[in-house]
Coordinates of C-alpha atoms and ligand atoms in Angstrom, one line a residue:
M190 CA 15.6 52.2 75.3
T191 CA 17.6 48.9 74.3
A192 CA 17.9 48.3 70.6
S193 CA 15.6 45.6 70.6
A194 CA 12.8 47.3 72.6
D195 CA 13.6 50.3 69.9
S196 CA 13.2 47.5 67.0
H197 CA 10.2 45.9 68.5
A198 CA 8.3 49.1 68.7
L199 CA 9.3 50.2 65.3
G200 CA 8.4 46.3 64.1
V201 CA 11.3 46.1 61.9
D202 CA 15.2 45.3 62.7
R203 CA 17.8 48.1 62.8
E204 CA 20.5 46.1 61.6
R205 CA 18.9 44.6 58.9
V206 CA 17.8 48.2 58.1
A207 CA 21.5 49.8 58.3
E208 CA 22.5 46.5 55.9
L209 CA 19.9 47.5 53.2
F210 CA 20.4 51.0 53.3
S211 CA 24.1 50.3 52.3
E212 CA 22.9 48.5 49.5
E213 CA 20.7 51.0 48.5
L214 CA 23.3 53.8 48.9
A215 CA 25.5 52.0 46.2
R216 CA 22.6 51.2 44.0
F217 CA 22.0 55.2 44.3
E218 CA 25.7 55.7 43.2
A219 CA 25.7 53.2 40.7
L220 CA 22.7 54.7 39.1
H221 CA 23.4 58.6 39.6
P222 CA 27.3 59.1 38.0
R223 CA 26.1 62.6 36.6
S224 CA 24.2 63.9 39.6
R225 CA 27.6 62.8 41.6
E226 CA 30.0 65.2 39.1
Q227 CA 27.6 67.9 39.6
Y228 CA 27.4 67.5 43.1
S229 CA 31.5 67.5 43.3
R230 CA 31.4 70.7 41.1
G231 CA 29.1 72.4 43.4
L232 CA 31.0 71.2 46.5
R233 CA 33.9 73.9 45.3
H234 CA 31.7 77.0 45.8
F235 CA 28.7 76.0 47.6
L236 CA 29.0 75.7 51.6
Y237 CA 27.0 72.0 51.1
G238 CA 27.5 71.6 47.7
A239 CA 24.3 72.7 46.7
P240 CA 22.9 76.5 46.8
L241 CA 20.4 75.3 49.5
H242 CA 21.9 73.1 52.5
W243 CA 18.6 71.1 52.6
M244 CA 19.2 69.9 49.2
Q245 CA 22.1 68.0 50.8
Q246 CA 19.6 66.3 53.1
W247 CA 17.8 64.0 50.9
P248 CA 18.6 60.3 51.5
G249 CA 20.8 59.7 48.9
S250 CA 24.9 60.1 49.1
Y251 CA 23.9 63.4 47.3
P252 CA 21.2 65.2 45.7
L253 CA 19.9 64.7 42.4
C254 CA 20.5 67.2 40.1
V255 CA 17.0 67.9 37.9
A256 CA 17.1 68.2 34.0
L257 CA 13.3 69.0 34.0
A258 CA 10.4 68.9 36.1
Q259 CA 6.8 68.9 34.7
G260 CA 3.3 67.8 35.8
A261 CA 3.6 65.4 38.5
R262 CA 7.1 64.1 37.1
L263 CA 11.0 65.1 37.7
T264 CA 14.1 63.7 35.3
D265 CA 17.5 63.7 36.6
V266 CA 20.5 64.5 34.4
D267 CA 21.4 60.9 34.5
G268 CA 18.0 60.6 32.4
H269 CA 16.0 59.0 35.2
T270 CA 12.3 59.7 35.3
Y271 CA 10.3 59.8 38.7
V272 CA 6.6 59.8 40.2
D273 CA 7.4 63.1 42.3
F274 CA 5.3 63.3 45.5
A275 CA 7.3 65.4 47.0
L276 CA 6.5 68.6 45.1
G277 CA 9.4 70.6 46.2
D278 CA 7.8 70.2 49.7
T279 CA 4.7 71.9 48.8
G280 CA 6.0 74.7 46.4
A281 CA 5.2 72.8 43.5
M282 CA 2.0 71.2 44.9
F283 CA -0.3 72.4 41.8
G284 CA 2.0 70.5 39.5
H285 CA 5.9 71.5 38.2
A286 CA 5.6 73.8 35.0
N287 CA 1.7 74.0 35.5
P288 CA 1.0 75.4 31.7
T289 CA -1.6 77.7 33.0
L290 CA 0.7 79.1 35.4
V291 CA 3.5 79.1 33.0
E292 CA 1.4 81.2 30.8
A293 CA 0.5 83.5 33.5
I294 CA 3.6 84.0 34.8
S295 CA 5.4 84.5 31.2
T296 CA 3.2 86.8 30.1
Q297 CA 3.7 89.2 33.3
L298 CA 7.6 88.8 32.8
A299 CA 7.5 90.0 29.7
R300 CA 5.6 93.0 30.9
G301 CA 7.5 93.9 33.9
S302 CA 8.3 92.0 36.8
T303 CA 8.8 94.1 40.1
M304 CA 7.7 98.0 40.0
M305 CA 7.0 98.4 43.8
L306 CA 3.9 99.7 42.3
P307 CA 0.7 97.7 41.7
T308 CA -0.8 96.4 38.7
E309 CA -4.3 95.7 38.1
D310 CA -4.0 92.0 39.2
A311 CA -3.4 93.2 42.7
A312 CA -7.0 94.4 43.5
V313 CA -8.2 91.2 41.8
V314 CA -5.8 89.1 44.2
G315 CA -7.1 91.2 47.4
E316 CA -10.9 90.0 45.9
L317 CA -10.3 86.7 45.6
L318 CA -7.9 85.9 48.9
A319 CA -10.7 87.7 50.8
E320 CA -13.7 85.7 49.4
R321 CA -11.7 82.7 49.6
F322 CA -10.3 82.6 53.2
G323 CA -12.7 84.9 54.8
L324 CA -10.6 87.8 55.9
P325 CA -10.7 91.3 54.7
Y326 CA -7.1 92.7 54.5
W327 CA -3.8 90.9 52.9
Q328 CA -0.3 91.6 52.6
V329 CA 2.2 89.8 50.6
T330 CA 5.5 88.4 51.3
T331 CA 8.2 86.7 49.7
S332 CA 8.0 83.4 51.9
A333 CA 6.1 81.9 54.6
T334 CA 8.9 82.7 57.1
D335 CA 8.7 86.0 56.5
A336 CA 4.9 86.3 56.8
N337 CA 5.2 84.5 60.4
R338 CA 8.2 87.0 61.2
F339 CA 6.0 90.2 60.2
V340 CA 3.3 88.8 61.7
I341 CA 4.7 88.2 64.9
R342 CA 5.7 91.9 64.8
L343 CA 2.6 93.4 64.2
C344 CA 0.9 91.4 67.0
R345 CA 3.9 92.4 69.4
M346 CA 3.0 96.1 68.2
V347 CA -1.1 96.1 68.8
T348 CA -0.7 94.0 72.0
G349 CA 2.2 95.5 73.9
R350 CA 3.6 92.1 74.6
D351 CA 6.4 90.3 74.0
K352 CA 6.0 86.7 74.1
I353 CA 4.5 84.1 71.4
L354 CA 3.0 81.1 72.5
T355 CA 3.9 78.0 70.1
F356 CA 3.9 74.1 69.9
N357 CA 6.8 71.5 70.7
W358 CA 8.0 70.3 67.3
N359 CA 6.2 73.0 65.1
Y360 CA 7.9 74.5 62.3
H361 CA 6.9 77.7 60.8
G362 CA 10.2 78.4 58.9
S363 CA 13.4 80.0 60.3
V364 CA 11.5 82.0 62.9
D365 CA 13.8 82.6 66.0
E366 CA 11.1 82.7 68.3
T367 CA 10.1 78.9 67.3
Q368 CA 13.2 77.3 67.2
V369 CA 12.9 75.8 70.6
E370 CA 11.8 72.2 72.0
L371 CA 10.9 70.6 74.9
D372 CA 13.2 68.4 77.1
D373 CA 12.8 65.1 78.7
R374 CA 11.6 67.2 81.8
Q375 CA 9.4 69.4 79.7
R376 CA 11.5 72.6 80.0
M377 CA 12.1 74.8 76.7
V378 CA 15.4 74.7 75.5
P379 CA 17.1 75.9 71.9
R380 CA 15.8 73.6 68.9
T381 CA 18.5 70.7 68.9
G382 CA 21.3 72.1 66.2
V383 CA 19.6 75.4 66.0
H384 CA 22.0 78.3 67.5
P385 CA 19.7 80.5 69.6
N386 CA 20.7 83.3 67.4
A387 CA 21.3 85.6 70.8
M388 CA 17.4 85.1 71.6
H389 CA 16.7 84.6 74.9
H390 CA 13.7 82.4 74.6
E391 CA 12.5 82.7 77.8
Q392 CA 11.9 86.6 77.2
T393 CA 10.2 85.5 74.0
T394 CA 8.6 82.3 73.9
R395 CA 6.3 80.0 75.8
L396 CA 5.9 76.2 74.7
A397 CA 3.4 73.8 74.9
E398 CA 2.2 70.4 73.8
F399 CA -0.3 70.4 70.7
N400 CA -3.4 69.2 72.1
D401 CA -3.1 70.5 75.7
L402 CA -5.0 73.0 76.5
A403 CA -4.4 72.9 80.1
A404 CA -0.7 74.0 79.2
V405 CA -1.9 76.7 76.8
E406 CA -4.4 78.3 79.8
E407 CA -1.6 78.1 81.9
A408 CA 0.7 80.0 79.5
L409 CA -1.7 82.5 78.5
A410 CA -2.7 83.2 81.9
Q411 CA 0.1 85.6 82.5
E412 CA -1.4 87.5 79.9
D413 CA 1.9 88.6 78.5
V414 CA 1.5 86.4 75.1
A415 CA 1.2 88.5 72.2
C416 CA 0.0 85.9 69.8
V417 CA 0.0 82.1 69.4
L418 CA 1.4 80.8 66.4
T419 CA 0.3 77.3 65.4
E420 CA -0.4 74.9 62.1
P421 CA -4.1 73.9 62.5
V422 CA -2.5 70.3 62.1
L423 CA 1.2 69.7 63.1
T424 CA 2.8 68.7 59.9
N425 CA 6.5 68.9 60.1
V426 CA 7.2 66.1 62.7
G427 CA 4.8 63.4 60.8
I428 CA 1.2 64.6 61.1
V429 CA -0.2 65.2 64.4
P430 CA -3.9 65.6 64.1
A431 CA -5.8 68.4 66.5
E432 CA -8.1 66.4 68.7
A433 CA -12.0 67.2 69.0
G434 CA -12.4 70.6 70.8
F435 CA -8.7 71.7 70.4
H436 CA -9.3 74.5 68.0
A437 CA -12.3 75.4 70.0
G438 CA -10.5 75.7 73.2
L439 CA -7.5 77.5 71.4
R440 CA -10.0 80.1 70.1
R441 CA -11.9 80.7 73.7
L442 CA -8.5 81.0 75.4
T443 CA -6.8 83.3 73.1
R444 CA -9.7 85.4 73.0
Q445 CA -10.2 85.2 77.1
Y446 CA -6.6 86.0 77.7
G447 CA -6.4 88.8 74.7
A448 CA -3.8 87.2 72.6
A449 CA -4.0 87.0 68.7
L450 CA -4.5 83.4 67.2
V451 CA -2.2 82.9 63.9
I452 CA -3.0 79.7 61.9
D453 CA -0.6 78.9 59.5
E454 CA -1.5 76.9 56.6
T455 CA 1.4 76.4 54.8
H456 CA 1.1 72.8 54.6
T457 CA -2.4 72.1 55.5
I458 CA -3.9 74.3 52.2
S459 CA -3.7 70.4 51.0
A460 CA -7.3 70.1 53.4
G461 CA -9.1 72.2 50.7
P462 CA -9.5 75.0 48.4
G463 CA -10.0 77.1 51.5
G464 CA -7.4 75.2 53.9
Y465 CA -8.1 73.4 56.7
T466 CA -9.7 76.7 58.1
R467 CA -12.4 76.9 55.9
A468 CA -12.9 73.2 56.1
H469 CA -13.2 72.9 60.0
G470 CA -14.7 76.8 60.3
L471 CA -11.7 77.9 62.3
E472 CA -11.5 81.8 63.0
P473 CA -8.1 82.9 63.0
D474 CA -7.1 86.8 63.5
F475 CA -4.0 85.9 61.4
F476 CA -3.9 83.4 58.6
V477 CA -0.8 82.6 56.7
L478 CA -0.1 80.9 53.5
G479 CA 3.2 80.4 51.6
K480 CA 4.9 78.0 49.2
S481 CA 2.1 76.6 46.8
I482 CA 0.1 79.7 45.6
A483 CA 2.5 81.1 43.0
G484 CA 3.4 78.3 40.6
G485 CA 7.0 78.1 42.4
I486 CA 7.4 82.2 42.3
P487 CA 8.6 83.3 45.8
V488 CA 5.6 84.1 47.8
A489 CA 3.6 84.0 50.9
V490 CA 0.3 85.8 51.9
W491 CA -0.8 86.9 55.5
G492 CA -4.6 87.7 56.3
T493 CA -6.4 89.6 59.0
T494 CA -9.6 90.6 60.6
A495 CA -11.4 94.4 59.9
E496 CA -11.0 94.2 64.0
M497 CA -7.4 93.7 64.2
A498 CA -6.7 95.8 61.0
E499 CA -8.2 98.7 62.8
R500 CA -5.9 97.9 66.0
I501 CA -2.9 97.9 63.5
W502 CA -4.1 101.3 61.9
K503 CA -4.1 102.8 65.2
V504 CA -0.1 101.6 65.4
L505 CA 0.5 102.2 62.0
P506 CA -1.7 104.4 60.2
H507 CA -2.3 105.0 56.4
F508 CA 0.7 107.0 54.6
K509 CA -0.2 110.7 54.0
P510 CA 1.6 112.6 51.2
G511 CA 4.5 114.9 52.7
Q512 CA 5.0 112.9 55.8
E513 CA 8.5 111.4 56.3
I514 CA 8.4 107.6 55.4
N515 CA 8.3 104.8 57.6
H516 CA 9.6 101.1 56.9
F517 CA 7.2 99.6 59.8
G518 CA 9.7 97.0 60.1
F519 CA 8.3 94.6 57.6
G520 CA 8.1 94.3 53.9
G521 CA 10.7 93.5 51.4
T522 CA 11.4 95.0 47.8
L523 CA 10.3 92.1 46.1
A524 CA 6.9 91.2 47.7
G525 CA 3.6 92.1 46.1
S526 CA 5.5 92.2 42.8
A527 CA 3.6 92.3 39.3
L528 CA 4.9 88.9 38.7
Q529 CA 4.3 87.3 42.0
M530 CA 0.3 89.0 42.0
A531 CA -0.1 87.1 38.2
A532 CA 1.1 83.9 39.2
I533 CA -1.4 84.3 42.5
R534 CA -4.3 85.5 40.6
A535 CA -3.8 82.6 38.1
T536 CA -3.2 79.8 41.1
L537 CA -6.2 81.1 42.6
E538 CA -8.8 81.7 39.9
K539 CA -7.7 78.7 37.9
V540 CA -6.0 76.0 39.4
M541 CA -6.8 75.8 43.4
T542 CA -10.5 74.6 41.9
E543 CA -12.7 72.5 43.6
E544 CA -12.2 70.1 40.6
N545 CA -8.4 70.1 41.0
Y546 CA -8.8 69.4 45.0
G547 CA -11.4 66.5 44.3
H548 CA -8.6 64.5 41.9
M549 CA -5.6 65.3 44.1
I550 CA -7.9 64.1 47.4
G551 CA -9.4 61.0 45.6
L552 CA -5.7 60.0 44.7
A553 CA -4.5 60.6 48.1
E554 CA -7.6 58.6 49.4
R555 CA -6.4 55.5 47.3
M556 CA -2.9 56.0 48.5
E557 CA -4.2 56.0 51.8
R558 CA -6.5 52.8 51.7
G559 CA -2.8 50.7 49.9
V560 CA -0.8 51.9 52.5
V561 CA -3.3 51.0 55.5
E562 CA -3.9 47.7 54.0
M563 CA -0.3 46.8 53.5
V564 CA 0.8 48.2 56.9
R565 CA -2.0 45.8 58.5
R566 CA -0.8 42.9 56.4
R567 CA 2.5 43.0 57.8
A568 CA 1.3 43.7 61.1
L569 CA 3.7 46.9 61.5
P570 CA 2.9 48.8 64.4
W571 CA 2.6 52.0 62.1
H572 CA 0.0 54.3 61.2
V573 CA -1.3 56.5 58.2
T574 CA -2.8 60.3 58.4
R575 CA -4.0 61.9 55.6
I576 CA -4.8 65.8 55.4
G577 CA -7.0 66.1 52.1
A578 CA -4.4 65.7 49.4
R579 CA -1.2 65.2 51.8
L580 CA -0.7 61.6 53.2
E581 CA 2.0 60.7 55.7
Y582 CA 3.2 57.3 57.5
L583 CA 4.9 57.3 61.1
F584 CA 6.5 54.6 63.3
R585 CA 3.8 53.9 66.2
P586 CA 0.3 52.4 66.0
A587 CA -1.9 55.3 66.3
P588 CA -1.7 59.0 65.6
P589 CA 0.3 61.0 68.2
R590 CA -1.4 63.5 70.4
T591 CA 1.4 65.8 70.8
G592 CA 4.7 67.1 68.7
G593 CA 6.9 65.2 71.5
E594 CA 4.9 61.7 71.0
A595 CA 5.4 62.1 67.2
H596 CA 8.9 62.9 67.5
R597 CA 10.0 60.2 69.8
A598 CA 8.0 57.9 66.8
R599 CA 10.8 58.7 64.1
H600 CA 13.5 57.2 63.2
A601 CA 16.0 58.6 60.6
L602 CA 17.5 55.5 59.6
L603 CA 14.5 53.9 58.7
E604 CA 13.1 57.0 56.8
A605 CA 15.9 57.6 55.0
F606 CA 15.8 53.5 53.8
I607 CA 12.1 53.8 53.0
H608 CA 12.9 57.1 50.7
L609 CA 16.0 55.9 49.1
Y610 CA 14.6 52.0 48.1
L611 CA 11.7 54.3 46.7
L612 CA 13.7 56.9 44.8
N613 CA 15.8 54.1 43.6
R614 CA 12.6 52.5 41.9
G615 CA 11.3 55.8 40.5
V616 CA 9.1 57.0 43.2
L617 CA 9.9 60.4 45.4
L618 CA 8.8 61.1 48.5
T619 CA 9.5 64.2 50.7
P620 CA 12.6 64.4 52.2
F621 CA 12.4 65.2 56.5
H622 CA 9.3 63.2 56.9
N623 CA 7.4 60.1 55.2
M624 CA 5.0 62.5 53.0
A625 CA 3.2 62.2 49.9
L626 CA 1.5 65.0 48.1
M627 CA -0.6 64.8 45.0
C628 CA -1.0 67.3 42.7
P629 CA -3.6 67.8 39.3
F630 CA -1.0 65.8 37.4
T631 CA -0.8 62.6 39.4
T632 CA -2.5 59.7 38.1
E633 CA -4.2 56.4 39.7
A634 CA -0.6 54.8 38.2
D635 CA 1.6 56.8 39.7
V636 CA -0.5 56.1 43.0
D637 CA -0.3 52.3 42.3
L638 CA 3.4 52.8 41.1
H639 CA 3.9 54.2 45.3
N640 CA 1.9 51.5 46.7
Q641 CA 3.5 48.5 45.0
V642 CA 7.1 50.1 45.5
L643 CA 6.6 50.5 48.9
D644 CA 4.9 47.2 49.4
E645 CA 8.1 45.4 48.0
C646 CA 10.1 47.7 50.4
L647 CA 8.4 46.7 53.3
G648 CA 8.8 43.0 52.1
V649 CA 12.4 43.1 52.3
L650 CA 12.0 44.4 56.2
V651 CA 9.0 42.2 57.0
D652 CA 6.9 39.1 55.8
E653 CA 3.1 39.0 55.4
E654 CA 3.2 37.7 59.3
G655 CA 4.9 40.8 60.6
R656 CA 7.9 38.6 61.2
R657 CA 11.3 40.3 60.6
A658 CA 13.0 39.3 57.1
Ligands
LIG204 C1 4.2 75.5 58.1 C2 5.1 75.9 57.9 N1 5.2 77.3 57.3 C3 6.1 78.1 57.4 C4 7.2 77.4 56.3 C5 8.2 78.4 55.7 O1 8.3 78.6 54.6 P1 9.2 78.8 53.7 O2 10.5 78.2 54.0 O3 8.8 78.8 52.2 O4 9.6 80.3 54.1 C6 7.3 76.0 56.5 C7 8.4 75.0 55.7 O5 8.2 74.3 55.6 C8 6.2 75.5 57.1 O6 6.1 73.9 56.8

C-alpha cells in the first residue's frame, strides 16, 4: 500500500502524525522528570527498565511512575493526576483501591493469606460463581493465562485429542498454542515477534478467522480438535463483534464434532454482571475469567458443566486418603488462597452489582455518543464499538468481521500519538489499543474530559470538514 493510500485510508496524514508525536514526546519528557529518574534507575536491574516489559510499551519515552491510584484516578511521582480509563488493562476494572475490596483483602491478610487449605469463604465463592455464571463446578488459578492453559490440558485429557482451534489475532495470555497468526496467504505461522517455544504448532493448533463458520467446520471436521478457545468477541486487536448466528453455529459445530467450547470472558466481563455469556445466552463447556474479580489480587477462575465434570473425574478421580498424591499437571501453590477467596467473595457480593454495571455502562454510552459525533463531524473513516462498559475506536469505517481485518486497520504511530496527546492532558487510555474502560468511580465529568481532549487531538489532525490539518 502506498503512503498516500495508507494516509487516505486512515483519514489523517502520517507525516503530520509523526511530527506531532515528536512534539508530544518532548512535552512528555518536560512534564515527567521524576518518572524518568525512576526509569533510569530501573534500567540498571530490570531487563526492560521496569518489572514487566509491557510497562515499557506505553506511548511515552518511559513509563509513568505511579505514586497513588484510587478510584478512577492515578497520580504519578511528578504530581500529575490522570483520569484512568486503562484501569490496569482491566485488572482494576472495579476501581483502584476500591474501599470495599481494600477492607475485605486487608482483613483476610491479617488473618492469614495462604494456607493451601480452604476457608469458609471458599464454599460461598463456589456458590456465588455457580449462581452468577450458570456452571456448577469451578477451580481457581493465579492468572487467566494459567486458567486457559489448564483448561486446554483438561480438554486434551478428556477428549484424547491434541489440537485446539482458536482465532486469528486472538489473545488469551502467553498460551503457547495460541501464539500463531495467518500470513497473507492464510497459512498459520508463529505470531510475529513471539518465539515458537519449541511448539510445533501444526501439531497443536488450528487457526481460523473469527466469524468464519465454514473455516471452523473445516478445522473441526477432522475430529482431532480437543477444544475451541475464544473470547465471545475479540477484544485484543480492536474489537471484532460476533456476527448474528456465529455463536449458535460455533456451539452446533463443537457439539457435532466433539470439541469442547471454551469461552474466555477476561475482557468481555465488561458486558454485564454475568459477562457476555449470560447477556447472550451462550452455553460454554468451560468459562474462563481473570484479572478483575479480586481487586487486583492475582487470580482467575474457570468453571465447567456437570457433564464435563463427569468426564474429568473419569480421568482424574477425587483423591482417596492413602493414595499416592497426583499433581494432575495443573494447579499452583498460591491458587485458591484465602486472600483470593476473600477478595472474590467481596467482588461478587458487593462490587460486581447490577447497580455498578448500570453506572459504568451509562458512562460508556455517553463516551460512545461523543466519539461517534466527533468522528462524524471530522469525516474520519473510523468507527466505535462498545461492549458494555468497554469502548474502543478503530481506524476503519465499519467494525471488522475478522481479526485479520482488524489488525490491518491498526496504525501503531497514530495510536501512540492519540494516547500520548491524551496522557499529556490528564487522560489515560489502555496501551496496545484505543480502549477506554469505565469503573464504578468514573464520573460524567471524566468522560467529558476524555471527549473534549480527544476532540482537540483530532482537531490538530483534521479540520471539521475532514481536511487534513
Ligand atoms: C481475553 C484474555 N484472556 C487472558 C488474558 C491473560 O490474562 P493474564 O495476563 O492476567 O494472565 C488476557 C490478557 O490480556 C486476555 O485479554
